[in-house]
CSV table of C-alpha atoms in Angstrom, one decimal:
chain,number,residue,atom,x,y,z
A,161,UNK,CA,60.1,100.3,109.6
A,162,UNK,CA,60.5,98.1,112.7
A,163,UNK,CA,60.8,94.2,111.9
A,164,UNK,CA,61.3,91.3,114.1
A,165,UNK,CA,64.0,88.7,113.1
A,166,UNK,CA,61.8,86.1,111.7
A,167,UNK,CA,60.8,88.2,108.9
A,168,UNK,CA,63.2,89.1,105.8
A,169,UNK,CA,62.7,92.3,104.1
A,170,UNK,CA,62.3,91.0,100.4
A,171,UNK,CA,63.8,92.6,97.6
A,172,UNK,CA,62.6,95.5,95.6
A,173,UNK,CA,64.0,94.3,92.4
A,174,UNK,CA,66.5,91.4,91.2
A,175,UNK,CA,68.0,90.2,88.3
A,176,UNK,CA,68.7,86.2,87.8
A,177,UNK,CA,72.0,85.0,86.5
A,178,UNK,CA,73.0,81.4,85.3
A,179,UNK,CA,75.5,80.9,87.6
A,180,UNK,CA,76.5,82.1,91.4
A,181,UNK,CA,77.7,85.7,91.7
A,182,UNK,CA,81.4,85.8,93.0
A,183,UNK,CA,81.6,89.6,92.7
A,184,UNK,CA,80.2,92.8,91.3
A,185,UNK,CA,80.2,96.4,91.0
A,186,UNK,CA,77.3,99.0,90.4
A,187,UNK,CA,79.3,102.0,88.7
A,188,UNK,CA,80.1,105.1,91.2
A,189,UNK,CA,80.5,107.8,88.5
A,190,UNK,CA,78.0,110.2,87.3
A,191,UNK,CA,78.6,109.2,83.5
A,192,UNK,CA,78.2,105.6,83.9
A,193,UNK,CA,75.8,105.1,86.9
A,194,UNK,CA,73.6,102.8,85.7
A,195,UNK,CA,76.7,100.3,84.6
A,196,UNK,CA,76.7,97.1,86.0
A,197,UNK,CA,79.6,94.6,85.9
A,198,UNK,CA,78.9,91.0,87.4
A,199,UNK,CA,81.5,88.4,88.1
A,200,UNK,CA,80.3,84.7,87.5
A,201,UNK,CA,82.7,81.5,88.0
A,202,UNK,CA,84.9,82.2,84.5
A,203,UNK,CA,83.3,85.6,83.2
A,204,UNK,CA,82.1,89.3,83.3
A,205,UNK,CA,78.8,90.3,82.5
A,206,UNK,CA,78.4,93.8,81.7
A,207,UNK,CA,75.0,95.7,81.3
A,208,UNK,CA,72.8,98.8,82.1
A,209,UNK,CA,69.8,98.9,84.8
A,210,UNK,CA,67.5,101.2,84.9
A,211,UNK,CA,65.2,101.8,88.0
A,212,UNK,CA,61.1,102.9,87.9
A,213,UNK,CA,62.4,106.6,89.6
A,214,UNK,CA,64.5,107.3,86.1
A,215,UNK,CA,62.7,105.9,83.1
A,216,UNK,CA,59.0,106.8,81.9
A,217,UNK,CA,57.7,103.5,81.9
A,218,UNK,CA,58.4,103.4,85.4
A,219,UNK,CA,59.8,99.8,85.3
A,220,UNK,CA,62.7,98.1,86.4
A,221,UNK,CA,65.0,97.3,83.3
A,222,UNK,CA,68.3,95.0,82.8
A,223,UNK,CA,70.1,95.2,79.4
A,224,UNK,CA,72.9,92.8,79.2
A,225,UNK,CA,75.2,94.6,76.5
A,226,UNK,CA,78.6,92.6,76.9
A,227,UNK,CA,80.0,89.3,78.2
A,228,UNK,CA,84.0,89.2,78.9
A,229,UNK,CA,85.7,85.6,79.5
A,230,UNK,CA,87.4,85.7,82.8
A,231,UNK,CA,90.6,83.3,83.1
A,232,UNK,CA,90.6,82.8,86.9
A,233,UNK,CA,87.9,83.0,89.6
A,234,UNK,CA,87.1,86.9,90.1
A,235,UNK,CA,87.5,88.1,93.9
A,236,UNK,CA,86.9,91.8,93.1
A,237,UNK,CA,86.1,94.0,90.4
A,238,UNK,CA,86.0,98.1,90.1
A,239,UNK,CA,85.2,100.0,87.5
A,240,UNK,CA,87.7,103.2,86.7
A,241,UNK,CA,86.7,106.8,86.9
A,242,UNK,CA,87.1,107.4,83.3
A,243,UNK,CA,84.5,105.0,82.3
A,244,UNK,CA,81.7,106.6,80.7
A,245,UNK,CA,78.7,105.7,78.8
A,246,UNK,CA,78.1,109.2,77.6
A,247,UNK,CA,80.8,109.7,74.5
A,248,UNK,CA,81.5,107.7,71.4
A,249,UNK,CA,82.9,105.2,71.4
A,250,UNK,CA,81.8,104.3,74.9
A,251,UNK,CA,84.7,104.1,77.4
A,252,UNK,CA,84.6,101.2,79.8
A,253,UNK,CA,87.7,100.4,82.2
A,254,UNK,CA,87.2,97.7,84.8
A,255,UNK,CA,90.1,96.3,87.0
A,256,UNK,CA,89.4,92.6,88.2
A,257,UNK,CA,91.3,90.6,91.1
A,258,UNK,CA,91.7,87.3,90.2
A,259,UNK,CA,92.1,83.7,92.4
A,260,UNK,CA,95.5,83.4,90.8
A,261,UNK,CA,96.8,86.6,92.3
A,262,UNK,CA,96.7,88.8,89.3
A,263,UNK,CA,95.1,91.8,88.6
A,264,UNK,CA,93.4,92.3,85.1
A,265,UNK,CA,92.4,95.6,83.4
A,266,UNK,CA,89.9,95.2,80.8
A,267,UNK,CA,89.3,98.0,78.3
A,268,UNK,CA,86.2,98.1,76.2
A,269,UNK,CA,84.0,100.2,74.3
A,270,UNK,CA,81.2,97.6,74.5
A,271,UNK,CA,81.7,97.1,71.0
A,272,UNK,CA,84.6,95.5,68.9
A,273,UNK,CA,87.3,97.2,70.8
A,274,UNK,CA,88.6,95.0,74.2
A,275,UNK,CA,91.8,94.5,75.6
A,276,UNK,CA,93.0,92.9,78.7
A,277,UNK,CA,96.1,93.6,80.7
A,278,UNK,CA,97.9,91.7,83.4
A,279,UNK,CA,99.3,93.1,86.3
A,280,UNK,CA,101.5,91.2,88.4
A,281,UNK,CA,103.1,91.9,92.1
A,282,UNK,CA,100.9,90.1,94.7
A,283,UNK,CA,101.9,86.8,96.3
A,284,UNK,CA,98.3,85.8,97.8
A,285,UNK,CA,94.8,86.3,97.6
A,286,UNK,CA,93.6,90.1,96.8
A,287,UNK,CA,90.9,91.3,98.5
A,288,UNK,CA,90.2,94.8,97.3
A,289,UNK,CA,90.7,96.9,93.7
A,290,UNK,CA,90.2,100.6,94.2
A,291,UNK,CA,91.1,103.6,91.7
A,292,UNK,CA,92.0,106.7,93.0
A,293,UNK,CA,89.3,109.5,91.9
A,294,UNK,CA,92.2,111.7,90.3
A,295,UNK,CA,93.4,109.2,87.7
A,296,UNK,CA,96.9,108.8,89.3
A,297,UNK,CA,96.9,105.4,91.1
A,298,UNK,CA,95.0,102.0,91.3
A,299,UNK,CA,95.3,100.2,94.7
A,300,UNK,CA,95.3,96.8,95.4
A,301,UNK,CA,95.5,94.8,98.7
A,302,UNK,CA,95.5,91.4,100.0
A,303,UNK,CA,96.3,88.6,102.4
A,304,UNK,CA,100.2,89.0,101.5
A,305,UNK,CA,100.1,91.9,103.8
A,306,UNK,CA,100.7,94.3,101.3
A,307,UNK,CA,98.9,97.3,99.1
A,308,UNK,CA,100.2,97.9,95.8
A,309,UNK,CA,99.8,101.3,94.2
A,310,UNK,CA,99.9,101.0,90.4
A,311,UNK,CA,100.5,104.0,88.3
A,312,UNK,CA,97.8,104.4,85.9
A,313,UNK,CA,99.6,107.4,83.5
A,314,UNK,CA,102.9,104.8,83.4
A,315,UNK,CA,101.3,102.0,82.0
A,316,UNK,CA,100.3,100.4,85.3
A,317,UNK,CA,103.8,100.3,86.4
A,318,UNK,CA,104.2,99.3,90.1
A,319,UNK,CA,104.6,101.9,92.2
A,320,UNK,CA,104.7,102.4,96.0
A,321,UNK,CA,104.3,99.3,98.2
A,322,UNK,CA,102.8,99.3,101.8
A,323,UNK,CA,103.9,96.4,104.0
A,324,UNK,CA,101.7,95.6,107.1
A,325,UNK,CA,102.0,93.1,110.0
A,326,UNK,CA,98.4,91.4,108.8
A,327,UNK,CA,96.2,90.8,105.7
A,328,UNK,CA,95.2,94.2,104.2
A,329,UNK,CA,91.3,93.8,103.8
A,330,UNK,CA,90.3,97.1,101.8
A,331,UNK,CA,91.9,100.3,100.5
A,332,UNK,CA,89.6,103.3,99.8
A,333,UNK,CA,90.4,106.8,98.2
A,334,UNK,CA,88.3,109.9,98.9
A,335,UNK,CA,87.0,112.4,96.2
A,336,UNK,CA,87.7,115.4,98.7
A,337,UNK,CA,90.8,114.1,100.2
A,338,UNK,CA,93.4,113.9,97.4
A,339,UNK,CA,96.6,112.0,97.9
A,340,UNK,CA,95.5,110.0,100.6
A,341,UNK,CA,94.7,106.3,100.9
A,342,UNK,CA,92.7,104.7,103.8
A,343,UNK,CA,94.2,101.2,104.6
A,344,UNK,CA,92.6,98.4,106.9
A,345,UNK,CA,94.4,95.5,108.4
A,346,UNK,CA,92.6,92.5,109.5
A,347,UNK,CA,94.3,92.6,112.9
A,348,UNK,CA,91.7,95.9,113.5
A,349,UNK,CA,93.8,98.9,112.7
A,350,UNK,CA,93.1,101.5,109.8
A,351,UNK,CA,95.6,103.9,108.7
A,352,UNK,CA,95.0,107.1,106.9
A,353,UNK,CA,98.3,107.3,104.2
A,354,UNK,CA,99.7,110.1,102.6
A,355,UNK,CA,100.6,108.5,99.2
A,356,UNK,CA,103.6,110.9,98.3
A,357,UNK,CA,105.4,111.1,101.5
A,358,UNK,CA,104.2,107.3,102.1
A,359,UNK,CA,103.9,108.1,105.9
A,360,UNK,CA,100.5,107.3,107.8
A,361,UNK,CA,99.0,110.5,108.9
A,362,UNK,CA,96.5,108.4,111.5
A,363,UNK,CA,96.0,105.3,112.6
A,364,UNK,CA,92.7,104.2,114.3
A,365,UNK,CA,92.2,100.7,116.1
A,366,UNK,CA,89.1,98.8,116.9
A,367,UNK,CA,89.4,96.8,119.9
A,368,UNK,CA,87.7,93.6,118.1
A,369,UNK,CA,89.3,91.6,115.4
A,370,UNK,CA,89.3,90.2,112.8
A,371,UNK,CA,88.3,93.6,111.0
A,372,UNK,CA,86.9,92.6,107.7
A,373,UNK,CA,86.3,95.6,105.8
A,374,UNK,CA,86.4,99.4,106.3
A,375,UNK,CA,84.6,102.2,104.4
A,376,UNK,CA,85.0,106.1,104.3
A,377,UNK,CA,81.9,108.1,103.8
A,378,UNK,CA,81.6,109.9,100.5
A,379,UNK,CA,79.3,112.2,102.5
A,380,UNK,CA,81.7,113.5,104.8
A,381,UNK,CA,85.4,112.6,104.8
A,382,UNK,CA,86.2,112.7,108.4
A,383,UNK,CA,83.8,109.7,109.3
A,384,UNK,CA,85.1,106.1,108.9
A,385,UNK,CA,83.3,102.8,109.4
A,386,UNK,CA,84.5,99.2,110.2
A,387,UNK,CA,82.8,95.9,110.5
A,388,UNK,CA,85.3,94.0,113.2
A,389,UNK,CA,84.1,90.5,115.0
A,390,UNK,CA,80.4,91.2,114.2
A,391,UNK,CA,80.6,95.2,115.5
A,392,UNK,CA,80.5,98.2,113.6
A,393,UNK,CA,82.6,100.7,114.5
A,394,UNK,CA,82.5,104.3,114.0
A,395,UNK,CA,85.4,107.0,113.8
A,396,UNK,CA,85.4,110.7,113.3
A,397,UNK,CA,89.1,111.2,112.2
A,398,UNK,CA,88.9,114.8,113.6
A,399,UNK,CA,88.8,113.1,117.0
A,400,UNK,CA,90.7,109.7,116.0
A,401,UNK,CA,91.2,109.1,119.9
A,402,UNK,CA,88.6,106.4,120.5
A,403,UNK,CA,85.5,105.4,118.4
A,404,UNK,CA,82.1,107.5,118.0
A,405,UNK,CA,80.1,104.8,118.2
A,406,UNK,CA,80.4,101.0,118.6
A,407,UNK,CA,77.6,98.7,117.5
A,408,UNK,CA,76.9,94.8,117.7
A,409,UNK,CA,75.1,94.2,114.7
A,410,UNK,CA,76.2,90.9,113.8
A,411,UNK,CA,76.3,87.7,116.1
A,412,UNK,CA,79.5,86.3,114.5
A,413,UNK,CA,82.0,87.9,112.0
A,414,UNK,CA,80.9,90.2,109.2
A,415,UNK,CA,81.8,90.4,105.5
A,416,UNK,CA,81.7,93.6,104.3
A,417,UNK,CA,80.2,97.4,105.7
A,418,UNK,CA,79.7,100.2,103.3
A,419,UNK,CA,78.0,104.0,103.9
A,420,UNK,CA,75.1,105.2,102.2
A,421,UNK,CA,76.7,107.5,99.4
A,422,UNK,CA,74.7,110.7,100.8
A,423,UNK,CA,74.9,109.9,104.6
A,424,UNK,CA,77.6,109.6,107.1
A,425,UNK,CA,75.5,107.3,109.6
A,426,UNK,CA,73.5,104.9,107.3
A,427,UNK,CA,75.4,102.1,106.5
A,428,UNK,CA,74.9,98.4,105.1
A,429,UNK,CA,76.7,95.7,106.0
A,430,UNK,CA,76.3,91.8,105.7
A,431,UNK,CA,77.4,89.3,108.6
A,432,UNK,CA,77.2,86.0,110.1
A,433,UNK,CA,75.4,84.0,110.9
A,434,UNK,CA,72.9,83.1,107.9
A,435,UNK,CA,74.8,85.7,105.8
A,436,UNK,CA,72.3,88.4,106.8
A,437,UNK,CA,72.0,92.0,105.2
A,438,UNK,CA,71.2,95.1,107.5
A,439,UNK,CA,70.8,98.3,106.5
A,440,UNK,CA,71.1,100.7,109.9
A,441,UNK,CA,71.4,104.3,111.1
A,442,UNK,CA,74.2,104.4,113.7
A,443,UNK,CA,71.9,105.7,115.9
A,444,UNK,CA,69.3,103.4,116.0
A,445,UNK,CA,68.8,99.8,117.3
A,446,UNK,CA,66.8,98.5,114.8
A,447,UNK,CA,67.8,97.8,110.9
A,448,UNK,CA,65.6,99.6,108.5
A,449,UNK,CA,66.2,96.4,106.0
A,450,UNK,CA,67.2,93.1,107.6
A,451,UNK,CA,67.6,90.2,104.7
A,452,UNK,CA,68.9,86.6,104.9
A,453,UNK,CA,71.3,85.9,101.8
A,454,UNK,CA,71.7,82.5,100.5
A,455,UNK,CA,75.3,83.1,99.5
A,456,UNK,CA,77.2,86.1,99.5
A,457,UNK,CA,78.2,87.9,96.5
A,458,UNK,CA,79.1,91.4,97.0
A,459,UNK,CA,77.6,94.6,98.4
A,460,UNK,CA,77.0,97.9,96.8
A,461,UNK,CA,74.7,101.2,97.1
A,462,UNK,CA,73.6,102.8,93.6
A,463,UNK,CA,75.4,106.3,93.1
A,464,UNK,CA,72.5,108.5,93.6
A,465,UNK,CA,69.1,106.6,93.8
A,466,UNK,CA,68.4,105.1,97.8
A,467,UNK,CA,69.0,101.6,96.6
A,468,UNK,CA,71.3,99.1,98.1
A,469,UNK,CA,72.3,96.0,96.4
A,470,UNK,CA,73.5,92.9,97.1
A,471,UNK,CA,74.7,89.4,95.4
A,472,UNK,CA,72.6,86.3,96.6
A,473,UNK,CA,73.7,83.4,95.0
A,474,UNK,CA,72.5,83.6,91.3
A,475,UNK,CA,70.8,86.6,92.0
A,476,UNK,CA,71.2,90.1,92.4
A,477,UNK,CA,68.8,91.7,94.6
A,478,UNK,CA,68.1,95.4,95.0
A,479,UNK,CA,66.6,97.0,98.2
A,480,UNK,CA,64.8,100.5,98.1
A,481,UNK,CA,65.6,102.3,101.3
A,482,UNK,CA,63.1,105.0,102.3
A,483,UNK,CA,64.9,108.0,103.5
């Protein structure tokens, strides 16, 4: 679908909230893939979203199931892999990063049993939290130039800490690469670390900065993309000496870029000016989707269905991607 810059692709579905969305996450696990956590100024809203493709009524449905008070403004949110709506009692485990530099682990059965545990260790804003698919570690990274690994099975005791020369913008795990974490620095360097040896296996560098986010393709663990100074930079880690593709996509800095779960070539990114969402194929010049967002509140793909989701002021918007 080609389009000129004056158009804005309207969302296929949307959900309205009473306040501005500051962060959100759609679960990326099979047993909880319709579970959504939306962070507003002082609370988390949990609910289940159903798409026309999934239910007999062929309607888009949103059903709020829980509201959880959040002490401090939430900067990032992530579901733990053991989160499941397919068991009784239900298991929902969420990690959030607060503006008070603390992590919070929320545990809920979506009924009466709810606990919160606070993890202290960062000295500045936390940019991302990320669960190891093997259930060993929780990674958090921030403006204090640190990535901390918390040992899940030891009641979230502080484990290894990695120190960097600039702010750490993202830390990613991959289900096919156990014991490895991909860590991206604002200065433009993306490192692949071995968690046990605490050594970098390899590093790649973008020639632009600031680098705002890096993602690791679930479809192919050799593929990494970063958004640096408005450019998308793609690497094949099997040939790490130089990027396989550089694509100028936003005129100014970007916020975030994420691979579609079932592709190593389709990405969604949000960047400036005018906070624009773009969904683009690495080899194409024209975005498949281009949409102006009023205020940015996060970006996510659905685990299985062809939807990209972005927070826009008080609305959560879903765009269906044609495959």
